[in-house]
């Protein structure tokens, strides 16, 4: 057994989960993380690099990596793939013009071997905006039905402003990871 | 340090070297431990620092330690037995991860230049480790499957092409409300009393656009030689591809991509950012229309925080001022623009 299994063992003890948040710039990743952590979301700058938040969630510790989505920074995403238990892909449901960009980046990400074992939560964010696409519509645009059968995934509509949908999404993600990592000893 | 030849055979020498190497690792790690316990605020790997300089000192320290560990492992590798190599790699990998956490935990207060250069340094370390593990771990069937896949240092994204790579969007996506494909017109819209959430201006040439009232999100795409005046946007303004424009905007966030020779008059809460842009100049918001005070309040933008001048250029990696943007000299600024009567 190699490096990953060693690290996995350590993690197991600490009931730690590593969550990677990615998505196009402006999709609302940082706002979501701060909202989940009960912090003020009124002044958030575009993420230049990345942030990490450690959040206790149920009986687990989530290490949430929030990586900037600006074009310049996307090439750094791959630095964060290692040991990712859960992948959160955030979509700005009101940004109709860039949906094909969004699909292309997600498709590329899912081809990444190092992310093959991670659970995928897609957050169709900004549902509070009038005219935003519904999670169903986003799911169709992203062609989620054709996803690899071995992938655990779910799409949930949410709003980082109202908080609606966030718990539903993260509950699923944490349960799914837990059932893969911690229950299978 | 050691003058061992990394490529050599002979099991007796191996034994001796291995011992020596092992001892050195012990020493190094002991030194690292004491250093860690010496500094009061390093009890947790993700501790926050009060000042940039204490962060930088700690960062440089850990970085040097990791680099020397990578060097040691490479030098001694031919004599190590595989399980030592693996635990060595694992140790370095977790040291890098801690370093990364350190940067991440401090990135809220660090100046953007420091965040960027730390980010780059961590990414370089990861790359060295990837290369090292590629060199050290033989491509056997079972071990390091995921590691060996990441040993190509320069490849950006995986180059696997599935047939469905650019499958066309299956769902006809509806257009959002907006002004599109106009030339030489004056376009006026009031959001007051409407339920419009997002609004788009796209493919406009030589137009004057006046938007009053508040809206949740605003998208500007392909504008040439236009003047755009808008009331406060509650969420963000996303700008892509503008040239020779004057834009007067208020919003929580303003993101500018591919702008050329344009002036931005902004009221903004966070740092405005530019990417792939040049010849852009910034000044404070200067719009007036009946009811704007109330709209600014609704959007939480009644206060001028002077953030309009804190521009971040995502493509500019150095500590000195980016050549791509500047503050618009006062004598060249527009006098306050009033839209009264229009809306
Ligand atoms: N209306 C609305 N606006 C939102 C929501 N979530 C985020 N926003 C706004 O969208 C803009 C972008 O949010 P961020 O959290 O900075 O986006 P990000 O994905 O972290 O962006 P990068 O760091 O550049 O990758 C901000 O102006 C937010 O206020 C939401 O649920 N509803
Ligand atoms: Mg962000």
XYZ file of C-alpha atoms and ligand atoms in Angstrom:
561
model
C 0.000 0.000 0.000
C 1.232 3.473 -0.777
C 1.210 6.998 0.403
C -2.488 7.523 0.014
C -3.435 4.651 2.214
C -1.166 5.908 4.960
C -2.753 9.304 4.839
C -6.175 7.772 4.706
C -5.501 5.931 7.938
C -4.529 9.133 9.697
C -7.635 10.806 8.410
C -9.814 7.987 9.554
C -8.724 8.538 13.089
C -9.517 12.215 12.999
C -12.782 11.829 11.135
C -11.548 14.437 8.724
C -12.876 15.078 5.271
C -11.195 17.085 2.594
C -13.624 18.991 0.420
C -12.577 20.829 -2.715
C -14.800 23.687 -3.931
C -14.329 24.678 -7.531
C -16.327 26.284 -10.321
C -16.097 29.301 -12.584
C -15.230 32.674 -11.082
C -18.224 34.559 -9.707
C -20.217 31.368 -9.055
C -20.357 32.041 -5.303
C -17.905 29.535 -3.772
C -16.462 31.859 -1.160
C -19.886 33.230 -0.273
C -21.137 29.671 0.267
C -18.238 28.709 2.520
C -18.540 31.839 4.644
C -22.312 31.456 4.881
C -21.911 27.839 6.014
C -19.517 29.052 8.660
C -21.908 31.743 9.841
C -19.651 34.601 8.773
C -20.416 37.969 7.244
C -20.753 37.701 3.467
C -21.205 41.359 2.604
C -17.619 42.128 1.569
C -15.994 39.327 -0.367
C -13.306 39.877 -2.965
C -12.667 37.502 -5.845
C -10.368 34.768 -4.586
C -6.800 35.280 -5.590
C -5.400 31.871 -4.825
C -7.334 29.903 -2.261
C -8.810 29.844 1.208
C -9.248 27.023 3.629
C -11.944 26.779 6.287
C -12.164 24.094 8.895
C -15.762 23.514 9.830
C -17.187 21.015 12.308
C -20.100 19.338 10.712
C -22.034 16.682 12.559
C -19.314 14.468 13.969
C -16.842 15.271 11.233
C -14.251 17.913 10.590
C -14.499 19.354 7.110
C -11.425 20.934 5.610
C -12.945 23.001 2.866
C -10.580 24.234 0.182
C -12.071 27.156 -1.702
C -9.988 27.750 -4.800
C -10.353 30.807 -7.027
C -12.074 30.286 -10.356
C -10.712 33.212 -12.367
C -9.179 32.015 -15.646
C -5.668 32.823 -14.480
C -6.062 30.604 -11.451
C -7.804 27.593 -12.948
C -4.484 25.997 -13.867
C -3.772 25.757 -10.134
C -6.840 23.632 -9.461
C -4.933 20.456 -10.162
C -2.661 21.216 -7.210
C -5.575 20.507 -4.914
C -6.818 17.222 -6.305
C -4.797 14.877 -4.117
C -6.751 13.221 -1.297
C -9.992 14.964 -2.108
C -12.926 13.153 -0.531
C -15.641 15.444 -1.799
C -15.811 17.711 -4.797
C -18.257 20.614 -4.813
C -18.876 22.143 -8.219
C -20.583 25.509 -7.912
C -22.605 26.959 -10.792
C -23.929 30.508 -11.143
C -27.422 29.582 -12.332
C -28.008 33.119 -13.579
C -24.947 33.227 -15.837
C -26.513 31.769 -18.957
C -23.808 32.910 -21.329
C -21.001 30.968 -19.708
C -22.795 27.661 -19.260
C -20.740 26.000 -21.976
C -17.530 27.204 -20.304
C -18.902 25.751 -17.125
C -19.677 22.430 -18.761
C -16.282 22.233 -20.405
C -14.389 22.886 -17.177
C -16.465 20.343 -15.290
C -15.960 17.714 -17.982
C -12.213 18.270 -17.819
C -12.214 17.992 -14.070
C -14.109 14.728 -14.057
C -11.540 13.152 -16.343
C -8.932 13.716 -13.671
C -7.830 10.372 -12.329
C -6.955 11.733 -8.917
C -10.552 12.805 -8.414
C -12.038 9.545 -9.577
C -12.974 8.343 -6.095
C -14.496 11.536 -4.769
C -18.190 12.230 -4.311
C -19.513 15.071 -6.441
C -21.985 17.669 -5.230
C -23.159 20.172 -7.813
C -24.612 23.333 -6.324
C -26.853 25.288 -8.680
C -26.314 28.539 -6.807
C -28.070 31.919 -6.938
C -31.551 30.393 -7.079
C -32.793 33.580 -5.411
C -32.216 35.521 -8.646
C -35.283 35.884 -10.809
C -34.603 34.169 -14.137
C -31.978 31.743 -12.841
C -32.075 28.240 -14.342
C -33.510 25.529 -12.107
C -31.304 22.656 -10.886
C -33.074 20.380 -13.384
C -32.235 22.678 -16.261
C -28.632 23.007 -15.098
C -28.432 19.224 -14.841
C -29.565 18.893 -18.443
C -27.140 21.531 -19.710
C -24.262 19.858 -17.913
C -25.404 16.511 -19.237
C -25.167 14.902 -15.830
C -27.152 11.856 -16.849
C -24.248 10.634 -18.935
C -21.852 10.710 -16.015
C -19.717 7.704 -15.311
C -21.794 5.101 -13.466
C -19.243 4.673 -10.715
C -19.425 8.320 -9.682
C -21.564 9.282 -6.692
C -23.160 12.611 -7.495
C -26.080 14.870 -6.703
C -27.287 18.269 -7.859
C -28.972 20.657 -5.448
C -30.327 24.157 -6.003
C -29.195 26.705 -3.444
C -28.698 30.327 -2.588
C -25.702 31.515 -0.659
C -27.703 34.645 0.145
C -30.637 32.960 1.830
C -28.767 29.797 2.794
C -31.491 27.682 1.239
C -30.270 24.313 -0.074
C -26.795 24.449 1.454
C -27.475 22.054 4.299
C -29.320 19.653 2.046
C -26.311 19.550 -0.267
C -23.662 19.186 2.398
C -25.700 16.620 4.335
C -25.752 14.416 1.279
C -22.051 14.968 0.582
C -20.907 14.190 4.104
C -23.119 11.109 4.349
C -21.903 9.831 1.027
C -18.249 10.287 1.928
C -18.774 8.782 5.361
C -20.385 5.690 3.921
C -17.439 5.230 1.601
C -14.575 5.965 3.943
C -15.577 5.378 7.508
C -18.146 2.640 7.447
C -16.242 0.233 5.305
C -13.564 -0.920 7.736
C 26.375 18.199 2.149
C 26.957 14.506 1.428
C 29.104 13.679 -1.518
C 27.513 10.299 -2.136
C 27.008 9.156 -5.626
C 23.297 8.635 -5.903
C 23.687 6.064 -8.646
C 25.714 3.192 -7.297
C 25.431 -0.429 -6.308
C 26.992 -2.583 -3.582
C 24.940 -3.685 -0.631
C 27.596 -2.971 2.022
C 27.849 0.646 0.936
C 24.101 0.701 0.742
C 23.799 -0.372 4.319
C 26.210 2.260 5.550
C 24.637 4.951 3.475
C 21.219 4.015 4.544
C 22.199 4.293 8.175
C 23.831 7.637 7.579
C 20.896 8.884 5.662
C 18.489 7.699 8.272
C 20.427 9.480 11.003
C 20.411 12.649 9.069
C 16.673 12.514 8.615
C 16.278 12.029 12.335
C 18.435 15.051 12.989
C 16.569 17.179 10.542
C 13.224 16.223 11.823
C 14.314 16.758 15.415
C 15.537 20.186 14.444
C 12.269 20.906 12.765
C 10.367 19.792 15.840
C 12.310 22.055 18.191
C 11.910 24.931 15.846
C 8.215 24.346 15.765
C 7.867 24.194 19.517
C 10.090 27.223 19.938
C 7.746 29.576 18.233
C 4.698 30.236 20.386
C 2.115 30.564 17.663
C 2.903 27.444 15.723
C 1.021 24.940 17.832
C -1.465 24.388 15.061
C -0.471 24.141 11.452
C -3.210 26.481 10.377
C -2.596 29.203 12.920
C -3.075 32.789 11.877
C -0.355 35.346 12.255
C -0.641 38.918 13.337
C 1.790 40.269 10.802
C 2.959 39.624 7.311
C 6.579 39.452 8.382
C 6.065 36.742 10.978
C 4.124 34.775 8.408
C 6.882 35.180 5.842
C 9.563 34.081 8.302
C 7.637 30.972 9.227
C 6.857 30.257 5.596
C 10.472 30.566 4.483
C 11.533 28.312 7.322
C 9.167 25.513 6.459
C 9.909 25.866 2.784
C 13.634 25.450 3.383
C 12.978 22.431 5.538
C 10.856 20.765 2.875
C 13.382 21.523 0.154
C 16.168 19.998 2.167
C 14.061 16.905 2.844
C 13.391 16.513 -0.870
C 17.111 16.876 -1.541
C 18.021 14.335 1.113
C 15.571 11.782 -0.083
C 16.794 12.124 -3.639
C 20.426 11.764 -2.600
C 19.912 8.776 -0.403
C 17.254 7.124 -2.442
C 19.194 4.399 -4.150
C 20.059 2.922 -0.814
C 16.693 3.233 0.838
C 14.371 0.331 1.040
C 11.027 1.066 -0.588
C 9.089 1.427 2.621
C 11.479 4.119 3.869
C 11.128 5.938 0.619
C 7.400 5.812 0.892
C 7.272 7.091 4.402
C 9.762 9.790 3.443
C 7.526 10.859 0.589
C 4.473 10.759 2.804
C 6.189 12.915 5.375
C 7.198 15.505 2.807
C 3.765 15.469 1.324
C 2.132 16.205 4.638
C 4.706 18.918 5.370
C 3.756 20.559 2.080
C 0.126 20.225 2.944
C 0.716 21.945 6.257
C 2.563 24.714 4.533
C -0.326 25.121 2.162
C -2.786 25.259 5.033
C -0.627 27.906 6.606
C -0.908 30.081 3.509
C -4.601 29.420 3.156
C -5.327 30.241 6.772
C -3.498 33.538 6.431
C -4.645 34.509 2.979
C -7.426 36.721 4.321
C -5.006 39.287 5.683
C -1.907 38.835 3.540
C -1.257 41.333 0.759
C -2.236 39.834 -2.551
C 1.301 39.749 -3.816
C 2.378 37.589 -0.876
C -0.544 35.237 -1.378
C 0.395 34.841 -4.983
C 4.070 34.204 -4.451
C 3.395 31.781 -1.585
C 0.913 29.985 -3.765
C 3.515 29.675 -6.471
C 6.134 28.410 -4.026
C 3.811 25.715 -2.681
C 2.904 24.656 -6.171
C 6.606 24.404 -7.068
C 7.257 22.240 -4.024
C 4.431 19.920 -4.979
C 5.870 19.647 -8.425
C 9.320 18.763 -7.078
C 7.744 16.133 -4.888
C 5.800 14.717 -7.803
C 8.956 14.514 -9.865
C 10.845 12.934 -7.012
C 8.222 10.308 -6.368
C 8.150 9.585 -10.076
C 11.898 8.993 -9.966
C 11.942 6.979 -6.784
C 8.928 4.810 -6.993
C 9.270 2.163 -9.660
C 6.201 1.876 -11.802
C 5.033 -1.344 -10.272
C 1.538 -2.543 -10.765
C 0.039 -1.765 -7.413
C 1.708 1.131 -5.750
C 1.309 4.836 -6.287
C -1.167 4.624 -9.016
C -2.420 8.109 -8.490
C 1.017 9.516 -7.804
C 2.640 8.308 -10.953
C -0.159 9.798 -12.976
C 0.890 13.214 -11.811
C 4.551 13.060 -12.602
C 4.397 14.956 -15.843
C 5.316 18.305 -14.403
C 4.219 20.634 -17.173
C 1.039 19.091 -18.437
C -1.841 21.359 -17.566
C -4.997 19.367 -17.786
C -5.196 15.713 -18.633
C -5.143 15.241 -22.359
C -7.656 12.497 -22.564
C -10.180 13.216 -25.237
C -13.484 11.552 -24.919
C -15.688 11.728 -27.980
C -18.264 13.787 -26.095
C -15.686 16.427 -25.251
C -17.500 19.423 -26.701
C -20.971 18.056 -26.975
C -23.335 20.878 -27.843
C -25.627 22.062 -25.101
C -28.700 19.869 -25.120
C -31.066 22.403 -23.681
C -31.987 25.530 -25.581
C -30.957 28.069 -23.022
C -33.289 31.014 -22.790
C -31.917 34.512 -23.042
C -31.960 36.709 -20.029
C -33.452 40.195 -20.175
C -31.118 42.739 -21.698
C -30.071 44.931 -24.614
C -28.313 43.101 -27.440
C -26.933 43.813 -30.914
C -27.493 47.546 -31.126
C -25.590 50.253 -32.916
C -25.620 53.972 -32.194
C -28.651 53.983 -29.909
C -29.561 55.385 -26.544
C -30.898 52.544 -24.398
C -32.820 53.320 -21.226
C -34.240 50.966 -18.638
C -35.561 51.348 -15.126
C -35.604 48.347 -12.830
C -37.783 50.097 -10.323
C -40.873 48.023 -9.644
C -39.754 45.285 -12.026
C -38.925 41.764 -10.925
C -35.869 41.495 -13.151
C -33.029 39.606 -11.437
C -30.204 39.630 -13.945
C -29.660 41.887 -16.911
C -27.318 41.613 -19.881
C -25.754 44.159 -22.212
C -24.113 42.434 -25.127
C -22.797 43.253 -28.592
C -23.351 46.984 -28.402
C -21.478 49.443 -30.557
C -21.461 53.199 -29.981
C -24.433 53.161 -27.646
C -25.320 55.118 -24.552
C -26.941 52.942 -21.874
C -28.768 54.281 -18.823
C -29.962 51.803 -16.219
C -31.649 52.991 -13.042
C -32.937 51.142 -9.995
C -31.357 48.019 -8.555
C -30.777 44.598 -10.069
C -29.150 41.420 -8.676
C -26.580 40.702 -11.332
C -25.326 42.485 -14.414
C -23.414 40.988 -17.338
C -21.589 43.134 -19.922
C -20.244 41.390 -22.990
C -18.634 42.777 -26.162
C -19.165 46.507 -25.896
C -17.374 48.947 -28.134
C -17.238 52.684 -27.827
C -20.148 52.756 -25.400
C -21.112 54.831 -22.392
C -22.807 52.844 -19.669
C -24.386 54.354 -16.547
C -25.994 52.053 -14.022
C -27.699 52.207 -10.667
C -26.452 49.886 -7.918
C -26.139 46.153 -8.522
C -26.785 44.076 -5.419
C -24.541 41.106 -6.359
C -21.856 41.399 -8.970
C -21.032 42.891 -12.348
C -19.204 40.624 -14.766
C -17.512 42.377 -17.666
C -15.999 40.586 -20.622
C -14.526 42.202 -23.724
C -15.002 45.955 -23.711
C -13.081 48.538 -25.671
C -13.072 52.337 -25.706
C -15.872 52.517 -23.179
C -16.789 54.666 -20.231
C -18.556 52.676 -17.517
C -20.122 54.125 -14.395
C -21.039 51.233 -12.114
C -21.892 50.438 -8.510
C -21.835 46.893 -7.175
C -20.601 44.594 -4.448
C -18.151 42.939 -6.799
C -16.823 44.060 -10.161
C -14.863 41.635 -12.315
C -13.289 42.892 -15.513
C -11.958 40.579 -18.218
C -10.429 41.594 -21.551
C -10.940 45.335 -21.277
C -8.964 47.751 -23.403
C -8.701 51.531 -23.253
C -11.674 52.043 -20.992
C -12.492 54.171 -17.973
C -14.328 52.751 -14.981
C -16.077 54.951 -12.418
C -16.844 52.592 -9.572
C -18.490 52.308 -6.208
C -17.600 48.845 -4.990
C -17.324 47.023 -1.656
C -14.664 44.441 -2.529
C -11.525 44.795 -4.607
C -12.226 45.286 -8.315
C -10.238 42.831 -10.385
C -8.903 42.857 -13.903
C -7.691 39.949 -15.991
C -6.283 40.116 -19.559
C -6.824 43.860 -19.641
C -4.780 46.926 -20.423
C -5.151 50.660 -20.639
C -7.920 50.666 -18.062
C -8.333 53.572 -15.673
C -10.314 53.924 -12.473
C -12.135 56.724 -10.680
C -14.946 56.993 -8.117
C -18.627 56.564 -8.998
C -20.190 59.787 -10.206
C -23.810 59.059 -11.005
C -26.919 60.847 -9.893
C -30.607 60.319 -10.582
C -33.738 60.745 -8.595
C -33.902 58.090 -5.897
C -30.299 56.921 -6.190
C -29.705 57.405 -2.465
C -32.437 54.931 -1.656
C -31.178 52.464 -4.291
C -27.649 52.648 -2.928
C -28.990 51.954 0.534
C -31.011 48.987 -0.695
C -27.870 47.546 -2.222
C -25.759 48.262 0.868
C -23.589 50.642 -1.145
C -24.398 53.980 0.448
C -20.903 54.326 1.841
C -17.910 55.272 -0.325
C -15.194 52.911 0.940
C -12.646 53.980 -1.684
C -12.281 50.389 -2.815
C -12.463 51.588 -6.418
C -8.711 52.219 -6.280
C -7.720 48.820 -4.812
C -7.573 47.086 -8.146
C -6.096 43.601 -8.344
C -4.570 42.519 -11.633
C -4.726 38.731 -11.641
C -2.097 38.542 -14.344
C 0.424 40.732 -12.630
C 2.678 38.734 -10.372
C 5.011 41.364 -9.047
C 4.904 43.654 -6.076
C 5.166 46.829 -8.137
C 2.161 48.556 -9.676
C 0.663 46.720 -12.649
C 1.210 48.587 -15.933
C -2.242 47.510 -17.093
C -4.285 49.933 -15.007
C -4.013 53.337 -13.422
C -5.969 55.857 -11.438
C -7.662 58.338 -13.730
C -6.160 61.789 -13.064
C -8.695 64.091 -11.437
C -8.560 66.710 -14.149
C -9.548 64.141 -16.761
C -12.525 62.749 -14.883
C -16.127 63.206 -15.955
C -18.091 65.772 -14.040
C -20.960 64.122 -12.126
C -23.444 62.566 -14.511
C -27.125 63.159 -13.903
C -29.746 60.934 -15.479
C -32.712 62.837 -14.145
C -35.491 63.199 -16.632
C -34.455 60.043 -18.431
C -35.892 57.456 -16.156
N -27.964 36.808 -5.692
C -26.985 36.012 -5.274
N -25.708 36.415 -5.400
C -24.737 35.594 -4.950
C -25.021 34.321 -4.388
N -23.846 33.725 -4.053
C -22.881 34.610 -4.381
N -23.406 35.740 -4.920
C -22.670 36.918 -5.395
O -21.848 36.498 -6.471
C -20.614 37.188 -6.466
C -19.460 36.192 -6.499
O -19.366 35.491 -5.263
P -17.993 34.833 -4.752
O -18.343 34.025 -3.558
O -16.930 35.849 -4.618
O -17.655 33.889 -5.988
P -16.449 32.832 -6.129
O -17.025 31.635 -6.780
O -15.788 32.634 -4.821
O -15.488 33.574 -7.151
P -13.887 33.335 -7.337
O -13.282 33.495 -5.993
O -13.413 34.356 -8.311
O -13.733 31.969 -7.897
C -20.622 38.060 -5.222
O -20.950 39.378 -5.606
C -21.714 37.464 -4.364
O -22.331 38.435 -3.556
C -26.394 33.912 -4.292
O -26.755 32.825 -3.836
N -27.319 34.797 -4.761
Mg -13.905 32.991 -4.153
